[in-house]
Coordinates of C-alpha atoms in Angstrom, one line a residue:
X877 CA -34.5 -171.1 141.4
X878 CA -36.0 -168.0 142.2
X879 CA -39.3 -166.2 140.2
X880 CA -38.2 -163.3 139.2
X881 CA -40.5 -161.4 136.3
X882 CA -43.8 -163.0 134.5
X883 CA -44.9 -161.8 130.8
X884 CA -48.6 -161.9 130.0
X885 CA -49.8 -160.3 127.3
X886 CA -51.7 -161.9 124.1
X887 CA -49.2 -164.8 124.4
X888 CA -49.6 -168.5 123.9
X889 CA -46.5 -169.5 124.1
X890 CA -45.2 -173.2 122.3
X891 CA -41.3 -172.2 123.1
X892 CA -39.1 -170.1 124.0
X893 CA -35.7 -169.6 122.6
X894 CA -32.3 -167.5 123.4
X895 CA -30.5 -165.8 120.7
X896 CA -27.2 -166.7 122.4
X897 CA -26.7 -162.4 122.3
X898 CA -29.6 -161.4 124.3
X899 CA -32.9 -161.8 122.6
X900 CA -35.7 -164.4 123.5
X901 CA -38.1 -165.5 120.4
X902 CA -41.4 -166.8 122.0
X903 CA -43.3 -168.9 119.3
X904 CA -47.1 -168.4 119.9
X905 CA -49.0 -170.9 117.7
X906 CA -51.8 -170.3 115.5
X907 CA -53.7 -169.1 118.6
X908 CA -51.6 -165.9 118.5
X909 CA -49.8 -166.0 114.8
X910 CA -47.3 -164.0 116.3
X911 CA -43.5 -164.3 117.2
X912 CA -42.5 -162.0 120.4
X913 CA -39.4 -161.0 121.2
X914 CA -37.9 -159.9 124.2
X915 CA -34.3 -158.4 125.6
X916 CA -32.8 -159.5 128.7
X917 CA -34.4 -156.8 130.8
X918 CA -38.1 -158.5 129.8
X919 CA -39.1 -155.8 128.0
X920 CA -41.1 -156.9 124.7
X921 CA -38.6 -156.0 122.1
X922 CA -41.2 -156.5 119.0
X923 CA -44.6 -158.6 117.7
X924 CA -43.6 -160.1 114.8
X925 CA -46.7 -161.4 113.2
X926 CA -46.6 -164.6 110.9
X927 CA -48.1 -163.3 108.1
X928 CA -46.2 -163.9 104.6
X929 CA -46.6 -163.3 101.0
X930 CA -45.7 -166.6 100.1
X931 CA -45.3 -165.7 95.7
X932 CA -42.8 -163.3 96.6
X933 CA -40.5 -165.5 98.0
X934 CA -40.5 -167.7 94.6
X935 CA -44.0 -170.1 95.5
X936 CA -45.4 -168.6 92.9
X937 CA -48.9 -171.0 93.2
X938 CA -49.8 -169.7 96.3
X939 CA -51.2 -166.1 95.8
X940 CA -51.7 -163.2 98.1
X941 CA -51.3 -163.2 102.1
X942 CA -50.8 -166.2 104.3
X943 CA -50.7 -166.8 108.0
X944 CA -48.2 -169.3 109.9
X945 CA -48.5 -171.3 113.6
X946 CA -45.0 -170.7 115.0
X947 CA -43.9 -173.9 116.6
X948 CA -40.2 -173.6 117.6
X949 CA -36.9 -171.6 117.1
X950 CA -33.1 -172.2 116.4
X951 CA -31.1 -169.6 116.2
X952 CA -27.6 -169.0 113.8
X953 CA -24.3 -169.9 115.8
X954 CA -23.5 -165.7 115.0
X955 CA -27.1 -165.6 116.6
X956 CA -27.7 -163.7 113.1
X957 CA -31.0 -165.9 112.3
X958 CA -33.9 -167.4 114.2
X959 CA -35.6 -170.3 112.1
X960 CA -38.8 -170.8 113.4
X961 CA -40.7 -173.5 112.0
X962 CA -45.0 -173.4 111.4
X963 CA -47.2 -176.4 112.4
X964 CA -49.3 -175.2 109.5
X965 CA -50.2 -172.7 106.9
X966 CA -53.1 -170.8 106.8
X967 CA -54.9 -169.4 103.4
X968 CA -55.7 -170.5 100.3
X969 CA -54.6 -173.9 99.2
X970 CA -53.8 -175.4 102.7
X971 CA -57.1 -177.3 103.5
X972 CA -55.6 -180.5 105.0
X973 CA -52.6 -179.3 107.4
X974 CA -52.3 -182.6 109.4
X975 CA -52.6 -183.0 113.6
X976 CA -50.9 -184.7 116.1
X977 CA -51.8 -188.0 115.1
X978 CA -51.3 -188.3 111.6
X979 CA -48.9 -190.3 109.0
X980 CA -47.5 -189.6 105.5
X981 CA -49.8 -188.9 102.7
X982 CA -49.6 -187.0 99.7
X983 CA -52.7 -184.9 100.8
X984 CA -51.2 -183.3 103.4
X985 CA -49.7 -179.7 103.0
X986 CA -46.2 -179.0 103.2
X987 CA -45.4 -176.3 105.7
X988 CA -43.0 -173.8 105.9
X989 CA -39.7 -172.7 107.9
X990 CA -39.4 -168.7 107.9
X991 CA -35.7 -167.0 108.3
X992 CA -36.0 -163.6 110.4
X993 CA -33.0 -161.4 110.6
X994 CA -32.4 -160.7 114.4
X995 CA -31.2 -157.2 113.7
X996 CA -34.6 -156.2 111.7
X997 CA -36.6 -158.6 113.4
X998 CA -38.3 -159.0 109.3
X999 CA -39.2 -162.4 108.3
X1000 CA -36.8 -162.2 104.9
X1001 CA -36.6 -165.9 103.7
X1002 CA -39.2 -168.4 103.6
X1003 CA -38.2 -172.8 103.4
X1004 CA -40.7 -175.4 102.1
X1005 CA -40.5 -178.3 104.6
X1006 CA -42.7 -181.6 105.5
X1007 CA -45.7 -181.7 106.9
X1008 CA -46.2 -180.3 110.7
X1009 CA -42.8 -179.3 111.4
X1010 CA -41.5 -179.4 115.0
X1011 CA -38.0 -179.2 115.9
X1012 CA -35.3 -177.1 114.6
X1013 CA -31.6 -177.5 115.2
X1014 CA -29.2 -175.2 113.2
X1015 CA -25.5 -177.0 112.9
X1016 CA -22.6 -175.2 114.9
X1017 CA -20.9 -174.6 111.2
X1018 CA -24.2 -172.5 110.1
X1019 CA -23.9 -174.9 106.9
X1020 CA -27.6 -176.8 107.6
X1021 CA -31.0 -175.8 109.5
X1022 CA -32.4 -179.5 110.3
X1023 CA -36.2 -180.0 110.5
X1024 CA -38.7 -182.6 112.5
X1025 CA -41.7 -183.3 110.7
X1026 CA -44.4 -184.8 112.4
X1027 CA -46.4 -185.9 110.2
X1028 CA -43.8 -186.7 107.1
X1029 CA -41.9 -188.9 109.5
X1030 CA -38.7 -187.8 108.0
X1031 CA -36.1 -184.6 108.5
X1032 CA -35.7 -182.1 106.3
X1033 CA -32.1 -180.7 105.6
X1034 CA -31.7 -177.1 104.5
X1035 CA -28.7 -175.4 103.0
X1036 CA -28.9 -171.9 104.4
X1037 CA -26.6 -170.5 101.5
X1038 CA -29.4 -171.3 99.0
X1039 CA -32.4 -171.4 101.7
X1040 CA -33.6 -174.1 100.3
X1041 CA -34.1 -177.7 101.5
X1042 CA -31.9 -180.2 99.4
X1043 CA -32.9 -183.9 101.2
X1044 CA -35.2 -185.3 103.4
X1045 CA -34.6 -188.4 105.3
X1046 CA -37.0 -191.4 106.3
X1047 CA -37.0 -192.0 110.2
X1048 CA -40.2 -193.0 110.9
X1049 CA -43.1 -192.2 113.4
X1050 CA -42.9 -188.9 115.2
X1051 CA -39.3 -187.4 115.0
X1052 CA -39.0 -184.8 117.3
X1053 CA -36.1 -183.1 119.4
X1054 CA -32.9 -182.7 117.5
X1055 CA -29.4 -182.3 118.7
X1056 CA -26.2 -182.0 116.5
X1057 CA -22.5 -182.6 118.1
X1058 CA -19.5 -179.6 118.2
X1059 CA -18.2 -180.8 114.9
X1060 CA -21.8 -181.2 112.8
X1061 CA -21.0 -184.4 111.8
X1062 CA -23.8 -186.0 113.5
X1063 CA -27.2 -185.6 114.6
X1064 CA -29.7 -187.1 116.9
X1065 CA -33.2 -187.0 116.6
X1066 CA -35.8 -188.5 119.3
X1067 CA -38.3 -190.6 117.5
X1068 CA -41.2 -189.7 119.8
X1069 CA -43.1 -192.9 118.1
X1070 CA -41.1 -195.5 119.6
X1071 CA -38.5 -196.1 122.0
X1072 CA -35.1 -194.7 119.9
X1073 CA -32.6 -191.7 118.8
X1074 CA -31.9 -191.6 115.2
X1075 CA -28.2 -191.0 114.7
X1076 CA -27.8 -189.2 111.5
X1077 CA -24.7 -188.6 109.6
X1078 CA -24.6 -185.1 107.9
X1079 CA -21.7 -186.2 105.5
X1080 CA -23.5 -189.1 104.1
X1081 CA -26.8 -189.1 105.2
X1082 CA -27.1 -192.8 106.3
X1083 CA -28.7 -193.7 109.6
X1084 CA -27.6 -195.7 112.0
X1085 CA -29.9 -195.6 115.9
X1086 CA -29.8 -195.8 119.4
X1087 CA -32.3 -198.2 120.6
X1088 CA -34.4 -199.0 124.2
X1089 CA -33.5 -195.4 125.2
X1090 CA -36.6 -195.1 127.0
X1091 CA -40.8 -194.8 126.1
X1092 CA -41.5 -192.0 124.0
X1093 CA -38.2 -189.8 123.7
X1094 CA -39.5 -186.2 122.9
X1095 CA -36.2 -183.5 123.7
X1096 CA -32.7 -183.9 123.5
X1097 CA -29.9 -182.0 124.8
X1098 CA -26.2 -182.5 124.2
X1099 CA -23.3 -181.5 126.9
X1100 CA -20.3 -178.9 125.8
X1101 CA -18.0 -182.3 125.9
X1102 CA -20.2 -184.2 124.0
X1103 CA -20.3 -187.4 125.7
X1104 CA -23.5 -187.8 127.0
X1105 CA -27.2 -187.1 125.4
X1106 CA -29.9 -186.2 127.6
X1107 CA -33.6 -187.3 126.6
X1108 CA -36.8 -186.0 128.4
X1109 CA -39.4 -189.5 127.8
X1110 CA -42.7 -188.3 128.0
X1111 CA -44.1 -191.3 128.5
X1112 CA -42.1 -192.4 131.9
X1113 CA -41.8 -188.8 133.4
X1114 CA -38.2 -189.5 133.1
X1115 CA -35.2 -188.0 132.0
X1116 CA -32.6 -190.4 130.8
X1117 CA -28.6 -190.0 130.3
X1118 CA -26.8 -192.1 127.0
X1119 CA -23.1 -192.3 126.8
X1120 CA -22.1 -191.5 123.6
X1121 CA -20.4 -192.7 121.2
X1122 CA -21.8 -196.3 122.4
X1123 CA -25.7 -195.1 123.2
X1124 CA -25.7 -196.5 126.0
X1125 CA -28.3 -195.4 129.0
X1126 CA -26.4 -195.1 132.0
X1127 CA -28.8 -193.1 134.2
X1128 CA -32.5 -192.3 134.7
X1129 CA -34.5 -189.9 136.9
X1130 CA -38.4 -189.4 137.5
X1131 CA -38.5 -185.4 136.4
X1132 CA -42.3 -185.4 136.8
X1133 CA -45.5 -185.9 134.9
X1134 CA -45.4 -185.4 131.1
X1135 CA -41.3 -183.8 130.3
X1136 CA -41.5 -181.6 127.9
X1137 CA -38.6 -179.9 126.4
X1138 CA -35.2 -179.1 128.5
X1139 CA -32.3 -176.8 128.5
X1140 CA -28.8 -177.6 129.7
X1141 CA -26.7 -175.0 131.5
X1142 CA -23.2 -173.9 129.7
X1143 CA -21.7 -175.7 132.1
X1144 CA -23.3 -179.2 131.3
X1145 CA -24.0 -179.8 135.2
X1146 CA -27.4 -178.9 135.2
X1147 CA -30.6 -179.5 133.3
X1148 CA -33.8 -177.5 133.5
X1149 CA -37.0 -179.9 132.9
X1150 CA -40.6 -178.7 132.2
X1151 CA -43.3 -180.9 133.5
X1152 CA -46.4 -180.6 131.0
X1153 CA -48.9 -182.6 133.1
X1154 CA -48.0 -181.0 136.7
X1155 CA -47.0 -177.9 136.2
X1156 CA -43.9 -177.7 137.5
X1157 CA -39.7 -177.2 136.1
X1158 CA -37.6 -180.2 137.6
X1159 CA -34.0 -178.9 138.2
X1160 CA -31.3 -182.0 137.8
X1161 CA -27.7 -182.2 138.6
X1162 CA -26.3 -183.9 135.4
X1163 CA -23.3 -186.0 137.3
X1164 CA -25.5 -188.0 139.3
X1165 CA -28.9 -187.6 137.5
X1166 CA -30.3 -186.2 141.0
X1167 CA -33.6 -183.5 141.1
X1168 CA -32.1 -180.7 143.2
X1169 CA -35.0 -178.4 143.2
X1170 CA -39.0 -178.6 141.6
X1171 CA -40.8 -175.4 141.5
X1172 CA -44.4 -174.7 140.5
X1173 CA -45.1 -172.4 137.3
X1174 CA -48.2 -171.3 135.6
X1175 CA -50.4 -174.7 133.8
X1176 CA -49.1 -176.4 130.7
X1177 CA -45.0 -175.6 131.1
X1178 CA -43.9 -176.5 127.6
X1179 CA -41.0 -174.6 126.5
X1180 CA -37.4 -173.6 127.9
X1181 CA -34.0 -171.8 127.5
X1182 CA -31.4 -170.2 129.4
X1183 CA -29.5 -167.0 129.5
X1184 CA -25.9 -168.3 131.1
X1185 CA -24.8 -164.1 131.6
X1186 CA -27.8 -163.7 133.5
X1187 CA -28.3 -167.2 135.1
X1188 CA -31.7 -166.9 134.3
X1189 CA -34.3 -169.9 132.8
X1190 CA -37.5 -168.5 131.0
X1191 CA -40.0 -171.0 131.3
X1192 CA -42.6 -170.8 128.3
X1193 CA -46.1 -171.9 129.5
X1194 CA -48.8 -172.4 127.4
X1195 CA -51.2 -171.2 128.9
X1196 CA -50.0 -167.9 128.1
X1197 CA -47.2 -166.7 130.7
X1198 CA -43.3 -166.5 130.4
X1199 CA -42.1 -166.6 133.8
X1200 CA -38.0 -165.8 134.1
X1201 CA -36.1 -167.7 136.9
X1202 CA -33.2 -166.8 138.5
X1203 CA -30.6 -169.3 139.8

């Protein structure tokens, strides 16, 4: 992995996501309240700013302008949509927004998932969800946006005909990363709370899990075969491998202090790890769970994705750089 370009600029970046057709979505928090996207030659495409009238997408009780704290993106399998998820809503009647230690309460607000079109690069759609929502994971049929909320313990499931969520499902303390196989029949979701992967199914909704995966599983990733999950657990520094369909860990490696999120390559042999605590991305050969390669970034690495016509791996660091690798 080689540095090859750093974007500054007003940024405070919680993710970064690729379109899948050459546009990167940075989330920026409430410290920024802006979403910036950016082409493959690093150029800043747009600011989108997470401002929203909330009435005149149907929430009628909420009047006049609101602001959002862009966590994290997923885009459409046409790479049509990015769904970017808030942590909370700003403005009138959203007084008790929740944190990162929190359970389920009726007080808490309900936050919100915004739909922008990737051609205007307008937020047109906006989702009620749980409280503090994390992850997103769109299904490879386009039929369901999935949701992590923190603080509701449970996943919301949206039907992206009707933008509008239809269920939400009980998993428990802190369900974070998400994954969903070729066929979006299942889904896995890290239960950052404990030491297991929900395994949802998304034609009946029951839930069955994978247990003693590991302390504190925060990311997933899937390989292209979909045989094996990857998990980054925060609370080892390590990076685990499960066999699917049995759930079985049948590798581990120290990645470094504090994994954050991951990307996989489109190939499935790699993984690209950021390392909260140190500072660093970890890259690991997938067949042998072996660290070929640890490079130093800017502080507080937290997000990650990969452009596989470009080979390059844009490392989101929060404390307010995008640096683009090649490799």
């Amino acid at each position: 992995m080689k540095l090859e370009k750093t974007i500054a600029g007003g940024i405070s970046p919680k993710s970064v996501v690729h379109s899948g057709q050459g546009l990167f979505f940075a989330q920026n928090m409430m410290y920024s309240h802006t979403i910036t996207v950016y082409n493959r030659e690093h150029k800043l495409v747009k600011k989108i700013p997470d401002n929203v009238d909330l009435a005149k997408f149907g929430y009628l009780k909420y009047k006049g302008n609101y602001r959002g704290a862009p966590v994290e993106a997923s885009f459409s399998h046409d790479g049509k949509y990015a769904w970017v998820s808030n942590y909370q809503m700003y403005g009138r009647g959203f007084s008790n927004p929740g944190n990162d230690r929190c359970s389920p309460s009726p007080r808490l607000d309900q936050s919100f998932l915004y739909r922008i079109n990737t051609k205007t690069l307008q937020i047109e759609k906006v989702i009620q969800v749980g409280s503090v929502p994390k992850f997103v994971a769109t299904t490879p049929d386009n039929r369901l946006v999935l949701v992590s909320n923190w603080c509701s313990w449970d996943l919301s499931l949206v039907d992206t005909n009707k933008n509008k969520e239809f269920k939400r499902i009980k998993l428990g303390a802190y369900p974070r990363g998400i994954v969903v196989d070729a066929n979006s029949q299942k889904a896995y979701v890290a239960i950052m709370g404990s030491s297991d992967i929900a395994q949802v199914d998304l034609k009946n909704y029951s839930v069955k899990w994978l247990r003693n995966i590991g302390r504190a599983p925060r990311h997933l990733n899937i390989d292209p075969a979909g045989k094996f999950i990857y998990a980054t657990l925060n609370n080892e520094g390590k990076i685990a491998k499960i066999a699917l369909p049995q759930g079985k860990v049948v590798g581990k490696v120290y990645s470094g202090s504090a994994p954050r999120s991951m990307i996989i390559s489109d190939d499935g042999q790699v993984l690209y790890v950021v390392n909260y605590n140190e500072s660093s991305v970890s890259k690991i050969r997938t067949s042998d769970m072996k660290v070929l390669q640890k490079v130093r970034v800017a502080p507080n690495p937290i997000g990650i994705t990969y452009d596989p016509q470009k080979r390059e791996v844009w490392v989101a660091c929060y404390s307010g750089q995008i640096m683009v690798f090649q490799d």
